[in-house]
mmCIF file of C-alpha atoms in Angstrom:
data_model
loop_
_atom_site.group_PDB
_atom_site.id
_atom_site.type_symbol
_atom_site.label_atom_id
_atom_site.label_comp_id
_atom_site.label_asym_id
_atom_site.label_seq_id
_atom_site.Cartn_x
_atom_site.Cartn_y
_atom_site.Cartn_z
ATOM 1 C CA MET A 25 0.224 -0.140 0.266
ATOM 2 C CA THR A 26 1.713 3.560 -0.500
ATOM 3 C CA ASP A 27 2.214 5.332 2.087
ATOM 4 C CA GLY A 28 3.352 8.626 2.050
ATOM 5 C CA GLY A 29 6.601 7.877 -0.561
ATOM 6 C CA SER A 30 6.871 4.662 0.678
ATOM 7 C CA GLY A 31 7.673 2.727 -2.123
ATOM 8 C CA ALA A 32 5.529 0.219 -1.348
ATOM 9 C CA GLN A 33 3.099 -0.497 -4.105
ATOM 10 C CA PRO A 34 -0.601 -0.022 -3.722
ATOM 11 C CA ILE A 35 -3.032 -2.477 -3.454
ATOM 12 C CA ARG A 36 -3.652 -3.851 -7.581
ATOM 13 C CA VAL A 37 -7.990 -4.024 -8.397
ATOM 14 C CA LEU A 38 -9.430 -5.386 -11.249
ATOM 15 C CA VAL A 39 -13.021 -3.747 -11.144
ATOM 16 C CA VAL A 40 -15.647 -6.175 -12.461
ATOM 17 C CA GLU A 41 -19.011 -4.837 -13.270
ATOM 18 C CA ASP A 42 -21.847 -5.652 -16.533
ATOM 19 C CA ASP A 43 -22.960 -1.756 -16.224
ATOM 20 C CA PRO A 44 -20.848 0.553 -17.754
ATOM 21 C CA VAL A 45 -21.571 3.684 -16.391
ATOM 22 C CA ALA A 46 -21.141 1.993 -12.601
ATOM 23 C CA ALA A 47 -18.121 0.286 -14.259
ATOM 24 C CA ASP A 48 -15.901 4.071 -14.596
ATOM 25 C CA ALA A 49 -17.566 5.468 -11.586
ATOM 26 C CA HIS A 50 -15.611 2.386 -9.993
ATOM 27 C CA VAL A 51 -12.607 2.995 -10.965
ATOM 28 C CA MET A 52 -12.700 6.343 -10.476
ATOM 29 C CA TYR A 53 -13.839 6.044 -6.823
ATOM 30 C CA VAL A 54 -11.292 2.996 -6.552
ATOM 31 C CA GLY A 55 -8.597 5.921 -7.582
ATOM 32 C CA ARG A 56 -8.934 8.871 -5.235
ATOM 33 C CA VAL A 57 -8.440 6.641 -2.103
ATOM 34 C CA PRO A 58 -4.877 6.447 -1.948
ATOM 35 C CA GLY A 59 -2.829 3.579 -1.606
ATOM 36 C CA PHE A 60 -5.401 1.296 -4.258
ATOM 37 C CA VAL A 61 -4.963 1.137 -8.547
ATOM 38 C CA ALA A 62 -7.607 0.321 -11.071
ATOM 39 C CA VAL A 63 -5.827 -1.985 -13.062
ATOM 40 C CA GLY A 64 -8.560 -3.028 -15.254
ATOM 41 C CA LYS A 65 -12.110 -3.440 -15.757
ATOM 42 C CA ALA A 66 -14.187 -6.050 -17.145
ATOM 43 C CA HIS A 67 -18.230 -6.074 -17.680
ATOM 44 C CA THR A 68 -18.342 -9.842 -17.621
ATOM 45 C CA GLY A 69 -16.844 -13.006 -16.376
ATOM 46 C CA ALA A 70 -14.897 -14.170 -19.272
ATOM 47 C CA GLU A 71 -13.243 -10.972 -20.062
ATOM 48 C CA ALA A 72 -12.726 -11.171 -15.611
ATOM 49 C CA ARG A 73 -10.900 -14.148 -16.405
ATOM 50 C CA ARG A 74 -8.528 -12.637 -19.698
ATOM 51 C CA ALA A 75 -7.484 -9.812 -17.716
ATOM 52 C CA LEU A 76 -6.591 -11.697 -14.704
ATOM 53 C CA GLU A 77 -4.158 -13.586 -16.807
ATOM 54 C CA ARG A 78 -2.627 -10.621 -18.126
ATOM 55 C CA THR A 79 -2.488 -8.545 -15.183
ATOM 56 C CA PRO A 80 -1.682 -9.411 -12.135
ATOM 57 C CA VAL A 81 -4.502 -7.798 -9.594
ATOM 58 C CA ASP A 82 -4.651 -8.041 -5.764
ATOM 59 C CA LEU A 83 -8.303 -7.158 -4.942
ATOM 60 C CA LEU A 84 -11.610 -8.007 -7.113
ATOM 61 C CA LEU A 85 -14.144 -5.314 -6.984
ATOM 62 C CA LEU A 86 -16.548 -7.966 -7.931
ATOM 63 C CA ASP A 87 -19.848 -7.525 -9.142
ATOM 64 C CA LEU A 88 -22.193 -10.461 -8.395
ATOM 65 C CA HIS A 89 -24.439 -10.547 -11.060
ATOM 66 C CA LEU A 90 -22.839 -10.628 -14.502
ATOM 67 C CA PRO A 91 -24.223 -11.621 -17.821
ATOM 68 C CA ASP A 92 -22.317 -14.202 -18.416
ATOM 69 C CA VAL A 93 -22.441 -15.749 -14.790
ATOM 70 C CA HIS A 94 -22.861 -15.571 -10.870
ATOM 71 C CA GLY A 95 -20.617 -13.579 -9.108
ATOM 72 C CA LEU A 96 -20.238 -16.253 -6.716
ATOM 73 C CA LYS A 97 -18.935 -18.958 -9.454
ATOM 74 C CA LEU A 98 -17.116 -17.385 -11.088
ATOM 75 C CA ALA A 99 -15.084 -16.953 -7.752
ATOM 76 C CA ARG A 100 -15.950 -20.261 -7.018
ATOM 77 C CA SER A 101 -13.769 -21.252 -10.587
ATOM 78 C CA LEU A 102 -11.141 -18.633 -10.199
ATOM 79 C CA ARG A 103 -9.567 -20.038 -6.674
ATOM 80 C CA ALA A 104 -9.783 -24.153 -7.770
ATOM 81 C CA GLY A 105 -7.944 -22.275 -11.322
ATOM 82 C CA GLY A 106 -5.077 -20.541 -8.853
ATOM 83 C CA HIS A 107 -6.366 -16.807 -8.742
ATOM 84 C CA HIS A 108 -5.583 -16.135 -4.777
ATOM 85 C CA ALA A 109 -6.890 -12.345 -5.285
ATOM 86 C CA ASP A 110 -9.412 -11.171 -2.625
ATOM 87 C CA VAL A 111 -12.855 -10.074 -3.237
ATOM 88 C CA ILE A 112 -15.436 -7.466 -2.367
ATOM 89 C CA ALA A 113 -18.842 -8.166 -4.154
ATOM 90 C CA VAL A 114 -21.135 -5.489 -5.115
ATOM 91 C CA THR A 115 -24.158 -6.187 -4.783
ATOM 92 C CA SER A 116 -28.192 -5.681 -4.543
ATOM 93 C CA ALA A 117 -28.715 -8.914 -3.335
ATOM 94 C CA ARG A 118 -29.304 -9.087 0.360
ATOM 95 C CA ASP A 119 -29.613 -13.355 0.297
ATOM 96 C CA LEU A 120 -27.668 -13.982 3.807
ATOM 97 C CA ALA A 121 -27.011 -17.394 2.505
ATOM 98 C CA VAL A 122 -24.944 -15.991 -0.598
ATOM 99 C CA VAL A 123 -23.327 -14.038 2.472
ATOM 100 C CA ARG A 124 -22.118 -17.355 3.501
ATOM 101 C CA GLU A 125 -21.490 -19.110 0.753
ATOM 102 C CA GLY A 126 -19.241 -15.685 -0.068
ATOM 103 C CA VAL A 127 -17.033 -16.117 3.448
ATOM 104 C CA SER A 128 -15.336 -19.340 1.765
ATOM 105 C CA LEU A 129 -14.970 -18.136 -1.450
ATOM 106 C CA GLY A 130 -12.475 -15.334 -0.247
ATOM 107 C CA VAL A 131 -15.171 -12.606 -0.318
ATOM 108 C CA VAL A 132 -13.367 -10.197 2.516
ATOM 109 C CA GLN A 133 -16.026 -7.265 2.252
ATOM 110 C CA TYR A 134 -19.855 -6.947 0.876
ATOM 111 C CA VAL A 135 -21.243 -3.738 -0.613
ATOM 112 C CA LEU A 136 -24.789 -3.199 -0.649
ATOM 113 C CA LYS A 137 -26.338 -1.058 -3.996
ATOM 114 C CA PRO A 138 -26.698 1.533 -4.021
ATOM 115 C CA PHE A 139 -24.049 2.313 -1.908
ATOM 116 C CA THR A 140 -21.609 6.646 -1.662
ATOM 117 C CA PHE A 141 -18.197 6.638 -2.575
ATOM 118 C CA ALA A 142 -18.222 7.263 1.428
ATOM 119 C CA THR A 143 -18.872 3.657 1.912
ATOM 120 C CA LEU A 144 -16.684 2.060 -0.993
ATOM 121 C CA ARG A 145 -13.782 3.956 1.070
ATOM 122 C CA ASP A 146 -14.189 2.702 4.124
ATOM 123 C CA ARG A 147 -14.191 -0.898 3.556
ATOM 124 C CA LEU A 148 -11.232 -0.200 0.926
ATOM 125 C CA VAL A 149 -8.509 1.442 4.121
ATOM 126 C CA ARG A 150 -10.245 -1.396 6.041
ATOM 127 C CA TYR A 151 -8.794 -4.557 3.983
ATOM 128 C CA ALA A 152 -5.753 -2.246 3.603
ATOM 129 C CA GLU A 153 -5.241 -2.596 7.201
ATOM 130 C CA PHE A 154 -6.292 -6.183 7.427
ATOM 131 C CA ARG A 155 -3.634 -6.907 4.737
ATOM 132 C CA ALA A 156 -1.166 -4.977 6.935
ATOM 133 C CA ALA A 157 -0.843 -6.820 9.567
ATOM 134 C CA VAL A 158 1.149 -9.622 8.427
ATOM 135 C CA GLY A 159 3.186 -11.389 10.963
ATOM 136 C CA GLU A 160 2.664 -13.879 13.646
ATOM 137 C CA VAL A 161 0.149 -12.461 16.254
ATOM 138 C CA GLY A 162 0.867 -13.203 19.707
ATOM 139 C CA GLY A 163 -2.489 -13.974 21.140
ATOM 140 C CA GLN A 164 -5.965 -14.251 20.537
ATOM 141 C CA ASP A 165 -6.473 -10.169 21.224
ATOM 142 C CA GLU A 166 -4.105 -9.962 18.306
ATOM 143 C CA VAL A 167 -6.040 -12.366 16.385
ATOM 144 C CA ASP A 168 -9.178 -10.507 16.905
ATOM 145 C CA ARG A 169 -7.893 -7.104 16.444
ATOM 146 C CA ALA A 170 -6.506 -8.320 13.035
ATOM 147 C CA ILE A 171 -9.820 -9.861 11.389
ATOM 148 C CA ALA A 172 -11.927 -6.651 13.260
ATOM 149 C CA THR A 173 -10.209 -4.249 11.420
ATOM 150 C CA LEU A 174 -12.310 -5.825 8.040
ATOM 151 C CA ARG A 175 -15.590 -5.462 10.236
ATOM 152 C CA ALA A 176 -17.593 -2.403 9.128
ATOM 153 C CA PRO A 177 -18.308 0.378 12.132
ATOM 154 C CA SER A 178 -21.739 0.613 13.391
ATOM 155 C CA PRO A 179 -24.154 2.527 11.613
ATOM 156 C CA ALA A 180 -23.001 6.592 11.330
ATOM 157 C CA ALA A 181 -25.752 8.220 14.661
ATOM 158 C CA LEU A 182 -28.478 10.334 12.391
ATOM 159 C CA PRO A 183 -28.115 14.398 12.486
ATOM 160 C CA LYS A 184 -30.134 15.423 15.838
ATOM 161 C CA GLY A 185 -33.672 15.467 15.473
ATOM 162 C CA LEU A 186 -33.172 12.741 12.859
ATOM 163 C CA SER A 187 -35.290 9.618 12.950
ATOM 164 C CA ALA A 188 -34.265 6.600 11.054
ATOM 165 C CA PRO A 189 -38.434 5.609 10.288
ATOM 166 C CA THR A 190 -39.232 9.056 8.726
ATOM 167 C CA LEU A 191 -35.505 8.693 6.901
ATOM 168 C CA GLN A 192 -36.882 5.686 5.299
ATOM 169 C CA ARG A 193 -40.485 7.265 4.788
ATOM 170 C CA VAL A 194 -38.764 10.452 2.878
ATOM 171 C CA THR A 195 -36.815 8.001 1.001
ATOM 172 C CA ASP A 196 -38.777 5.947 -0.298
ATOM 173 C CA ALA A 197 -40.882 9.280 -1.525
ATOM 174 C CA LEU A 198 -38.225 10.765 -3.382
ATOM 175 C CA ARG A 199 -37.308 6.921 -4.761
ATOM 176 C CA GLU A 200 -41.036 6.718 -6.105
ATOM 177 C CA SER A 201 -40.842 9.913 -8.129
ATOM 178 C CA GLU A 202 -39.718 9.957 -11.115
ATOM 179 C CA GLU A 203 -39.259 13.670 -11.296
ATOM 180 C CA GLY A 204 -38.321 15.355 -8.213
ATOM 181 C CA LEU A 205 -40.143 16.421 -4.657
ATOM 182 C CA THR A 206 -40.156 19.584 -3.026
ATOM 183 C CA ALA A 207 -40.211 19.650 0.587
ATOM 184 C CA ALA A 208 -44.266 20.445 -0.057
ATOM 185 C CA GLY A 209 -44.105 17.698 -1.861
ATOM 186 C CA VAL A 210 -42.274 15.297 0.988
ATOM 187 C CA ALA A 211 -44.419 16.959 3.620
ATOM 188 C CA GLY A 212 -47.895 16.309 1.822
ATOM 189 C CA ALA A 213 -46.337 12.689 1.244
ATOM 190 C CA VAL A 214 -44.827 11.544 4.226
ATOM 191 C CA GLY A 215 -46.914 13.484 6.432
ATOM 192 C CA ILE A 216 -44.647 16.058 7.985
ATOM 193 C CA SER A 217 -44.143 20.175 8.098
ATOM 194 C CA ARG A 218 -42.491 21.311 5.345
ATOM 195 C CA ILE A 219 -39.081 22.163 7.488
ATOM 196 C CA THR A 220 -38.500 18.665 8.530
ATOM 197 C CA ALA A 221 -38.826 17.813 5.331
ATOM 198 C CA ARG A 222 -36.118 20.125 3.727
ATOM 199 C CA ARG A 223 -34.116 18.635 6.639
ATOM 200 C CA TYR A 224 -33.954 15.396 5.738
ATOM 201 C CA LEU A 225 -33.892 15.576 2.230
ATOM 202 C CA GLU A 226 -30.614 17.812 2.972
ATOM 203 C CA HIS A 227 -29.520 14.704 4.699
ATOM 204 C CA LEU A 228 -30.056 12.749 2.041
ATOM 205 C CA VAL A 229 -28.194 15.085 -0.147
ATOM 206 C CA ASP A 230 -25.490 15.400 1.816
ATOM 207 C CA ALA A 231 -25.054 11.375 2.553
ATOM 208 C CA GLY A 232 -24.964 11.594 -1.733
ATOM 209 C CA ARG A 233 -28.014 10.250 -2.210
ATOM 210 C CA ALA A 234 -30.091 12.861 -3.436
ATOM 211 C CA VAL A 235 -29.240 15.763 -5.647
ATOM 212 C CA ARG A 236 -31.074 19.420 -5.480
ATOM 213 C CA SER A 237 -32.351 21.731 -8.334
ATOM 214 C CA PRO A 238 -34.053 25.348 -8.441
ATOM 215 C CA LEU A 239 -36.973 25.352 -10.118
ATOM 216 C CA TYR A 240 -37.633 28.126 -12.021
ATOM 217 C CA GLY A 241 -40.701 29.649 -13.879
ATOM 218 C CA GLN A 242 -42.528 30.892 -10.655
ATOM 219 C CA VAL A 243 -42.960 34.068 -9.283
ATOM 220 C CA GLY A 244 -40.580 34.749 -6.656
ATOM 221 C CA ARG A 245 -37.542 32.581 -5.168
ATOM 222 C CA PRO A 246 -37.446 29.317 -6.876
ATOM 223 C CA GLU A 247 -38.130 26.738 -5.550
ATOM 224 C CA LEU A 248 -36.089 23.841 -4.528
ATOM 225 C CA VAL A 249 -36.367 20.603 -6.028
ATOM 226 C CA TYR A 250 -35.051 16.794 -5.055
ATOM 227 C CA ARG A 251 -33.907 13.521 -6.950
ATOM 228 C CA TRP A 252 -32.784 10.586 -6.141
ATOM 229 C CA VAL A 253 -29.602 9.736 -7.303
ATOM 230 C CA ARG A 254 -30.302 7.053 -9.885
ATOM 231 C CA GLU A 255 -28.262 5.188 -12.407
ATOM 232 C CA SER A 256 -29.006 4.840 -16.220
ATOM 233 C CA GLY A 257 -31.042 1.159 -17.224
ATOM 234 C CA GLY A 258 -32.048 1.207 -13.595
ATOM 235 C CA ASP A 259 -31.963 2.379 -9.567
ATOM 236 C CA ARG A 260 -28.953 -0.278 -8.570
ATOM 237 C CA TRP A 261 -26.609 2.183 -8.162
ATOM 238 C CA GLY A 262 -26.645 6.088 -7.290
ATOM 239 C CA VAL A 263 -23.685 7.123 -9.738
ATOM 240 C CA THR A 264 -22.307 10.143 -7.382
ATOM 241 C CA ALA A 265 -19.380 12.292 -6.933
ATOM 242 C CA PRO A 266 -16.961 11.790 -4.447
ATOM 243 C CA PRO A 267 -17.106 14.177 -1.382
#
């Protein structure tokens, strides 16, 4: 891992994602995390295999739903073929059976879609810390600490005054609207005040889950319209500008 000019080699990442927009965003995100470099991208399992034959790779950023093979089946075949790159699975699947199966195949982290740059950055940094913990350990506590570096922290507390159930209702209302909603529109849909709706909407903007733009064509100050960040081809992954 690159460490302030220490000369260590960066962690080489192959992005495997069928959607071109998401693949380009993944490559961009990886490149923004110190100590990591995206060495290529593949849109199918077959392309991933060919890339691994050409280029040394330390980590796969692997979408599980590829057009020609399931990601876990690809990981299993790569292990059988002598490829030992670790895997961070990028998926919208929430089946715990899939998670359990992935553990035995070198899946060290899962990132659920949609996600923000900050979420992926956290997973990559934790993976780098785990890789850096080399050598023999002195006891069980050191083993536990090394493994714990891979575990994501508890979800960050919401800003004071915001609640998770209301945030979910605001999120649902926004995602269901193709044209976007104003704070007044969200307030009416959810049953909260306009001021409260704006607080939740601004929180989603800060988290990279929503964008806002002014609504012109009316008298007076333009009102803001909030839209859920969507990927082309479906609401699978939020392509957002990194913070």
